[in-house]
Coordinates of C-alpha atoms and ligand atoms in Angstrom, one line a residue:
M1 CA 0.5 -9.5 21.6
R2 CA 2.0 -11.7 19.0
I3 CA 1.4 -10.1 15.6
L4 CA 1.9 -11.6 12.2
V5 CA 2.7 -9.1 9.4
T6 CA 2.6 -10.7 5.9
G7 CA 4.6 -8.6 3.4
G8 CA 6.5 -7.3 6.4
A9 CA 9.7 -6.8 4.5
G10 CA 8.1 -4.5 2.0
F11 CA 7.8 -0.7 2.0
I12 CA 4.7 -0.3 4.2
G13 CA 5.2 -3.6 6.0
S14 CA 8.6 -2.7 7.3
H15 CA 7.3 0.6 8.8
L16 CA 4.4 -1.3 10.4
C17 CA 6.7 -4.0 11.9
E18 CA 8.8 -1.2 13.4
R19 CA 5.8 0.6 14.9
L20 CA 4.3 -2.6 16.4
L21 CA 7.7 -3.6 17.9
G22 CA 8.0 -0.1 19.4
E23 CA 4.6 -0.6 21.1
G24 CA 6.0 -3.7 22.8
N25 CA 4.5 -6.5 20.6
E26 CA 6.1 -9.6 19.4
V27 CA 6.2 -9.4 15.6
V28 CA 6.5 -12.2 13.1
C29 CA 7.4 -10.8 9.6
L30 CA 6.4 -13.2 6.9
D31 CA 7.6 -12.5 3.3
N32 CA 8.8 -14.2 0.1
F33 CA 11.1 -11.3 -0.7
F34 CA 9.7 -10.7 -4.2
T35 CA 9.5 -6.9 -3.8
G36 CA 10.6 -6.7 -0.2
S37 CA 14.1 -6.9 1.1
R38 CA 16.1 -8.0 4.1
E39 CA 17.7 -4.5 4.1
N40 CA 14.2 -3.0 4.9
I41 CA 14.1 -4.9 8.2
A42 CA 17.9 -5.2 8.9
H43 CA 17.5 -2.5 11.7
L44 CA 14.9 -4.7 13.4
A45 CA 16.8 -8.0 13.2
D46 CA 18.3 -7.8 16.7
R47 CA 15.2 -6.4 18.4
P48 CA 13.7 -8.7 21.0
G49 CA 10.4 -10.2 19.9
F50 CA 11.2 -9.9 16.1
S51 CA 11.3 -12.9 13.8
V52 CA 11.3 -13.5 10.1
V53 CA 9.6 -16.3 8.2
D54 CA 10.6 -16.8 4.6
H55 CA 7.4 -18.1 3.1
D56 CA 5.0 -17.6 0.2
I57 CA 1.4 -16.9 1.4
T58 CA 0.0 -18.9 -1.6
E59 CA 1.2 -22.0 0.4
P60 CA -0.6 -23.0 3.6
I61 CA 1.4 -22.5 6.9
Q62 CA 0.7 -23.2 10.5
L63 CA 1.4 -20.2 12.7
E64 CA 0.1 -18.8 16.0
A65 CA -0.9 -15.1 16.3
D66 CA -3.3 -12.9 18.1
R67 CA -3.5 -10.5 15.2
I68 CA -2.7 -10.7 11.5
F69 CA -2.0 -7.8 9.1
N70 CA -2.2 -9.2 5.6
L71 CA 0.0 -7.0 3.4
A72 CA 1.7 -9.5 1.1
C73 CA 1.2 -8.5 -2.5
P74 CA 3.4 -6.5 -4.9
A75 CA 1.9 -3.0 -5.1
S76 CA 3.5 -1.3 -8.0
P77 CA 2.0 -1.8 -11.5
I78 CA 5.3 -3.0 -13.0
H79 CA 5.7 -5.6 -10.3
Y80 CA 2.1 -6.9 -10.1
Q81 CA 1.9 -7.1 -13.9
H82 CA 5.2 -9.1 -14.0
N83 CA 3.4 -12.3 -13.2
P84 CA -0.3 -11.5 -13.2
V85 CA -1.4 -15.1 -12.5
K86 CA 0.8 -15.1 -9.4
T87 CA -0.7 -11.7 -8.3
V88 CA -4.2 -13.2 -8.4
K89 CA -3.0 -16.3 -6.5
T90 CA -1.3 -14.1 -3.8
N91 CA -4.5 -12.1 -3.4
V92 CA -7.0 -15.0 -3.4
M93 CA -5.1 -18.1 -2.2
G94 CA -3.0 -15.9 0.2
A95 CA -6.2 -14.5 1.7
I96 CA -7.7 -17.9 2.1
N97 CA -4.5 -19.2 3.8
M98 CA -4.3 -16.2 6.2
L99 CA -8.1 -16.3 7.0
G100 CA -7.6 -20.0 7.7
I101 CA -5.0 -19.2 10.4
A102 CA -7.3 -16.5 11.8
K103 CA -10.2 -19.0 11.9
R104 CA -8.1 -21.8 13.6
V105 CA -6.5 -19.6 16.3
G106 CA -9.3 -16.9 16.7
A107 CA -7.1 -14.0 15.6
R108 CA -8.3 -10.6 14.4
I109 CA -7.2 -10.1 10.8
L110 CA -6.8 -7.0 8.7
Q111 CA -6.6 -7.0 4.9
A112 CA -4.6 -4.3 3.0
S113 CA -7.0 -3.5 0.3
T114 CA -6.6 -0.6 -2.1
S115 CA -8.2 2.4 -3.8
E116 CA -7.8 0.3 -7.0
V117 CA -11.0 -1.5 -6.0
Y118 CA -12.7 1.7 -7.3
G119 CA -10.9 1.3 -10.7
D120 CA -11.3 4.4 -12.9
P121 CA -13.8 6.0 -10.6
A122 CA -17.0 7.7 -11.9
E123 CA -17.7 8.9 -8.4
H124 CA -15.4 11.6 -7.0
P125 CA -14.2 11.7 -4.3
Q126 CA -14.5 8.0 -3.6
R127 CA -16.7 6.9 -0.6
E128 CA -16.6 3.3 0.6
S129 CA -20.2 2.9 -0.6
Y130 CA -19.1 3.3 -4.3
W131 CA -18.8 -0.1 -6.0
G132 CA -16.2 1.0 -8.5
N133 CA -15.6 0.9 -12.2
V134 CA -13.1 -1.9 -12.8
N135 CA -12.1 -3.6 -16.1
P136 CA -12.1 -7.4 -15.4
I137 CA -9.8 -8.3 -18.2
G138 CA -7.2 -5.4 -18.4
P139 CA -3.6 -5.3 -17.4
R140 CA -4.4 -3.9 -14.0
S141 CA -7.2 -6.5 -13.3
C142 CA -5.0 -9.1 -11.7
Y143 CA -4.4 -6.6 -8.9
D144 CA -7.8 -4.8 -8.8
E145 CA -10.0 -7.9 -9.1
G146 CA -7.6 -9.9 -6.9
K147 CA -8.1 -7.3 -4.1
R148 CA -11.8 -7.2 -4.7
V149 CA -12.0 -11.0 -4.3
A150 CA -9.9 -10.7 -1.1
E151 CA -12.5 -8.2 0.2
T152 CA -15.2 -10.7 -0.6
L153 CA -13.4 -13.5 1.1
F154 CA -12.8 -11.5 4.2
T155 CA -16.4 -10.4 4.4
D156 CA -17.7 -14.0 3.8
Y157 CA -15.4 -15.4 6.5
H158 CA -16.8 -12.7 8.8
R159 CA -20.5 -13.5 7.9
Q160 CA -20.0 -17.3 7.7
H161 CA -17.5 -17.9 10.5
G162 CA -17.7 -14.8 12.7
I163 CA -14.0 -13.9 12.0
D164 CA -13.1 -10.5 13.4
I165 CA -12.0 -8.8 10.1
R166 CA -10.8 -5.4 9.1
I167 CA -10.5 -4.0 5.6
I168 CA -8.4 -0.9 4.9
R169 CA -8.6 0.7 1.4
I170 CA -5.2 2.3 1.1
F171 CA -4.7 5.2 -1.3
N172 CA -1.3 6.0 -2.9
T173 CA 1.2 5.9 -0.1
Y174 CA 4.9 7.1 -0.4
G175 CA 7.9 7.6 1.9
P176 CA 11.3 6.1 2.8
R177 CA 12.0 2.5 1.8
M178 CA 10.1 2.7 -1.5
R179 CA 12.4 1.0 -4.0
E180 CA 14.4 3.1 -6.4
N181 CA 13.2 1.0 -9.3
D182 CA 9.7 0.6 -7.9
G183 CA 8.1 2.3 -10.9
R184 CA 5.6 4.3 -8.8
V185 CA 5.4 8.0 -9.6
V186 CA 6.8 9.5 -6.4
S187 CA 9.9 7.3 -6.3
N188 CA 10.4 7.6 -10.1
F189 CA 10.2 11.4 -10.1
I190 CA 12.5 11.9 -7.1
V191 CA 15.1 9.4 -8.3
Q192 CA 15.0 10.9 -11.8
A193 CA 15.3 14.5 -10.4
L194 CA 18.2 13.5 -8.1
K195 CA 20.1 11.8 -11.0
G196 CA 19.5 14.8 -13.3
D197 CA 17.3 12.8 -15.6
E198 CA 14.1 14.0 -17.2
L199 CA 10.9 13.3 -15.2
T200 CA 8.7 10.8 -17.1
I201 CA 5.2 12.1 -17.2
Y202 CA 2.7 9.5 -18.5
G203 CA 0.0 11.0 -20.8
S204 CA -0.9 14.7 -20.4
G205 CA 0.0 14.6 -16.7
E206 CA -3.5 15.9 -15.8
Q207 CA -4.6 12.6 -14.1
T208 CA -4.8 13.0 -10.4
R209 CA -3.8 11.1 -7.3
S210 CA -3.9 11.7 -3.5
F211 CA -0.6 11.0 -1.8
C212 CA -0.4 9.8 1.9
Y213 CA 2.8 9.8 3.8
V214 CA 3.7 6.3 5.2
D215 CA 3.6 7.3 8.9
D216 CA 0.1 8.6 8.6
L217 CA -1.0 5.4 6.8
V218 CA 0.5 3.2 9.4
D219 CA -1.2 5.2 12.1
G220 CA -4.6 4.7 10.4
M221 CA -3.9 1.0 9.9
I222 CA -3.1 0.4 13.6
K223 CA -6.1 2.5 14.7
L224 CA -8.4 0.4 12.5
M225 CA -6.9 -2.9 13.9
D226 CA -7.2 -1.6 17.5
C227 CA -10.8 -0.3 17.1
E228 CA -13.5 -2.0 19.1
S229 CA -15.0 -5.2 17.6
G230 CA -18.5 -5.0 16.2
K231 CA -18.0 -1.6 14.8
V232 CA -15.6 -2.0 11.9
H233 CA -16.1 -4.9 9.6
K234 CA -16.8 -2.7 6.6
P235 CA -14.0 -1.3 4.4
V236 CA -12.4 2.0 5.5
N237 CA -10.6 4.4 3.2
V238 CA -7.3 5.6 4.5
G239 CA -5.5 8.2 2.4
N240 CA -4.7 11.9 2.2
P241 CA -7.5 13.8 0.5
G242 CA -5.2 16.4 -1.0
E243 CA -5.5 15.9 -4.8
F244 CA -2.7 16.6 -7.2
S245 CA -2.2 16.1 -10.9
M246 CA 1.1 14.5 -12.0
N247 CA 2.1 17.9 -13.5
E248 CA 1.5 19.5 -10.0
L249 CA 3.5 16.7 -8.4
A250 CA 6.5 17.4 -10.7
L251 CA 6.3 21.1 -9.7
K252 CA 6.2 20.2 -6.0
I253 CA 9.4 18.2 -6.4
E254 CA 11.0 21.0 -8.4
A255 CA 10.1 23.4 -5.5
A256 CA 11.5 21.0 -2.9
L257 CA 14.8 20.6 -4.7
G258 CA 15.0 24.3 -5.7
K259 CA 16.1 23.5 -9.3
K260 CA 14.4 23.5 -12.7
L261 CA 13.5 20.0 -13.9
Q262 CA 13.0 18.8 -17.4
V263 CA 10.1 16.5 -18.2
R264 CA 9.5 13.9 -20.9
H265 CA 6.0 12.7 -21.9
L266 CA 5.5 9.0 -22.4
P267 CA 2.3 7.2 -23.4
L268 CA -0.4 6.7 -20.7
P269 CA -0.6 3.1 -19.6
E270 CA -3.8 1.2 -20.4
D271 CA -6.7 1.7 -17.9
D272 CA -4.7 4.3 -15.9
P273 CA -7.3 5.9 -13.6
K274 CA -8.0 9.6 -14.5
Q275 CA -8.8 10.7 -11.0
R276 CA -8.5 9.5 -7.4
K277 CA -9.3 11.1 -4.0
P278 CA -10.5 9.5 -0.8
D279 CA -13.5 10.6 1.2
I280 CA -12.2 9.9 4.7
S281 CA -15.3 10.7 6.7
R282 CA -15.6 7.1 7.9
A283 CA -12.0 6.9 9.1
S284 CA -12.3 10.3 10.8
E285 CA -15.6 9.5 12.5
M286 CA -14.9 5.9 13.5
L287 CA -11.2 6.0 14.3
G288 CA -10.6 9.7 14.9
W289 CA -8.0 9.5 12.2
V290 CA -6.9 12.2 9.8
P291 CA -3.5 12.5 8.1
T292 CA -1.2 15.2 9.5
T293 CA 1.8 15.2 7.0
T294 CA 1.6 17.7 4.1
L295 CA 2.8 16.6 0.7
S296 CA 5.7 19.1 0.9
D297 CA 6.9 17.8 4.3
G298 CA 6.5 14.1 3.2
L299 CA 8.3 14.8 0.0
D300 CA 11.2 16.5 1.9
K301 CA 11.6 13.4 4.0
T302 CA 11.4 11.0 1.0
I303 CA 13.9 13.1 -0.9
G304 CA 16.3 13.0 2.1
Y305 CA 16.0 9.2 2.1
F306 CA 16.7 8.8 -1.7
K307 CA 19.6 11.3 -1.6
Q308 CA 21.3 9.3 1.1
R309 CA 20.8 6.0 -0.8
L310 CA 22.0 7.4 -4.1
E311 CA 25.0 9.0 -2.4
S312 CA 26.0 5.8 -0.7
S313 CA 25.7 3.9 -3.9
G314 CA 27.8 6.6 -5.7
N315 CA 24.9 7.2 -8.1
S316 CA 23.8 10.8 -7.6
Ligands
LIG401 P1 5.7 -3.7 -1.5 O1 5.8 -4.4 -2.8 O2 6.8 -2.9 -1.0 O3 5.4 -4.8 -0.3 C1 4.8 -6.0 -0.6 C2 5.5 -7.1 0.2 O4 4.8 -8.4 0.0 C3 6.9 -7.3 -0.3 O5 7.8 -7.4 0.9 C4 6.9 -8.7 -1.0 O6 8.1 -9.4 -1.1 C5 5.8 -9.4 -0.3 N1 5.1 -10.4 -1.1 C6 4.6 -10.3 -2.3 N2 4.0 -11.5 -2.7 C7 4.1 -12.3 -1.6 C8 3.7 -13.7 -1.4 N3 3.1 -14.4 -2.4 N4 4.0 -14.2 -0.2 C9 4.7 -13.6 0.7 N5 5.1 -12.3 0.6 C10 4.8 -11.7 -0.6 O7 4.3 -2.9 -1.5 P2 3.8 -1.9 -0.4 O8 3.6 -0.6 -1.0 O9 4.5 -2.0 0.9 O10 2.3 -2.5 -0.2 C11 1.9 -3.3 0.9 C12 0.4 -3.6 0.8 O11 -0.3 -2.4 0.8 C13 0.1 -4.4 -0.5 O12 -0.9 -5.4 -0.2 C14 -0.5 -3.4 -1.4 O13 -1.4 -3.9 -2.3 C15 -1.2 -2.4 -0.4 N6 -1.3 -1.1 -0.9 C16 -0.2 -0.3 -1.1 C17 -0.4 1.0 -1.6 C18 0.7 1.9 -1.8 O14 0.5 3.0 -2.3 N7 1.9 1.6 -1.3 C19 -1.7 1.4 -2.0 C20 -2.8 0.6 -1.9 C21 -2.6 -0.7 -1.3
LIG402 N1 3.1 8.0 -13.6 C1 3.8 9.0 -14.3 N2 5.2 8.8 -14.4 C2 5.9 7.8 -13.8 C3 5.1 6.8 -13.1 C4 3.7 7.0 -13.0 O1 3.3 10.0 -14.8 O2 7.1 7.7 -14.0 C5 1.7 8.2 -13.4 C6 0.8 7.0 -13.7 O3 0.5 6.9 -15.1 C7 -0.4 7.3 -12.8 C8 0.2 8.1 -11.6 O4 1.4 8.5 -12.1 O5 -1.3 8.1 -13.5 C9 0.3 7.2 -10.4 O6 1.1 6.0 -10.8 P1 1.6 5.0 -9.7 O7 2.1 3.8 -10.5 O8 2.4 5.6 -8.7 O9 0.2 4.6 -8.9 P2 -1.2 4.0 -9.4 O10 -1.4 4.3 -10.9 O11 -1.2 2.6 -9.1 O12 -2.2 4.9 -8.6

C-alpha cells in the first residue's frame, strides 16, 4: 500500500514510517520540519519505497495514497504554545486538507488525537465517552481545542461523506527520538539526570500521567488503522494505564540510573491537568491491543538513547 504519514519526521511519526516500511509498504513522509528533523528519518532515506515531501499541511496539496496517518502537529506544550494561532491552523486547516485528499482518492484516514481532549479530567480513569473539561481560552487551548475540532471534522466527514476515518486518542508517549529540548517531562528528567543537573518538578509533583512506550503506541495505531471498516469510527484511547506522579517518575529514573538525583520545584504551568489515566477497554476489546512495555524497561531504552546522543555531542 501507499501510505501518507504527515508529521512523519517527528518523534512518533519516524517510528511509524519505519514500521510501515518494514511491513513492505510504500511510505510518503510529509513534514514541515518544525519540530521534526531529517536526522529522525536519515536511516530510512535509502530504503526502497520511502519518500519525503517538505510541505506544510495548512496548505492544500495533491497526493495519492491508500491510507493517511495525520500526525502533523507539535506535541510538546513549549512548541505548540510558541505560535498558538499556527497550532490551531495546523489542527483545523491541516485536518480539512488531509480529509480533502482522503475524500478525493477514497483513502482511509487516521487522526492522531490526544488525551488532552479530556482537559483537566473530572472523570478518572478517562473513558472515550467522557466529554472532557477543557478551558477554551487558556494557554493549552490552541492544542486541546484544535484537536477537538479535528475530531469533529473527522466525524463529520465520515457522517456527511462516508470517509473511512479512525481517531486515536494518544496518552503521553515517550521513547528514543524525543528531542533533548522537547520540554516534555520524560526527556527533561532524563537529560537533566544525565547532565548532572537538578530535575525540574513543576508544582508539588503530585500530578499524575500514564506513560506509554513508543513501540506499544505504534502497534496500537497500526492495529486501529488495519481494523475492519464499519467497526471503528469512534475515538479509541491508546495509552499505558500505569499511573505515576511526577515525584514517582523522578524516583524511577533515579533507580534506573542507580544514583541520587537532586530536584528543584518550579511553578506549575497554568491549566496543567492534575491527573490522567486511560481506560483502554475499547482498544483491548476491539483491537486486541494492550501495552507490553513496563515503564522501567521503556525508561532503560530511552536512557540508552539519550546517553548515546549526549556522549556523541560531548555533552554528558
Ligand atoms: P513531534 O513534535 O515530534 O512531531 C510532530 C511532527 O509534525 C514534526 O515532525 C513536525 O515538524 C510536524 N509538523 C508540525 N506542524 C506541521 C505542519 N503544519 N505541517 C507539516 N508538518 C508539521 O510530536 P510527536 O510526539 O511525534 O506527536 C505526533 C502526533 O501525536 C501529534 O499530532 C501529537 O499531537 C500526537 N500526540 C502525541 C503525544 C505524545 O505523547 N507524544 C500524545 C498525544 C498526542
Ligand atoms: N513536568 C515537570 N517537569 C518538567 C516538565 C514537565 O514536572 O520538566 C510536568 C508537567 O507540569 C506535567 C507533567 O510533567 O504535569 C507532564 O508534562 P508533559 O509536558 O510531558 O506532558 P503533558 O502535560 O502535555 O501531559
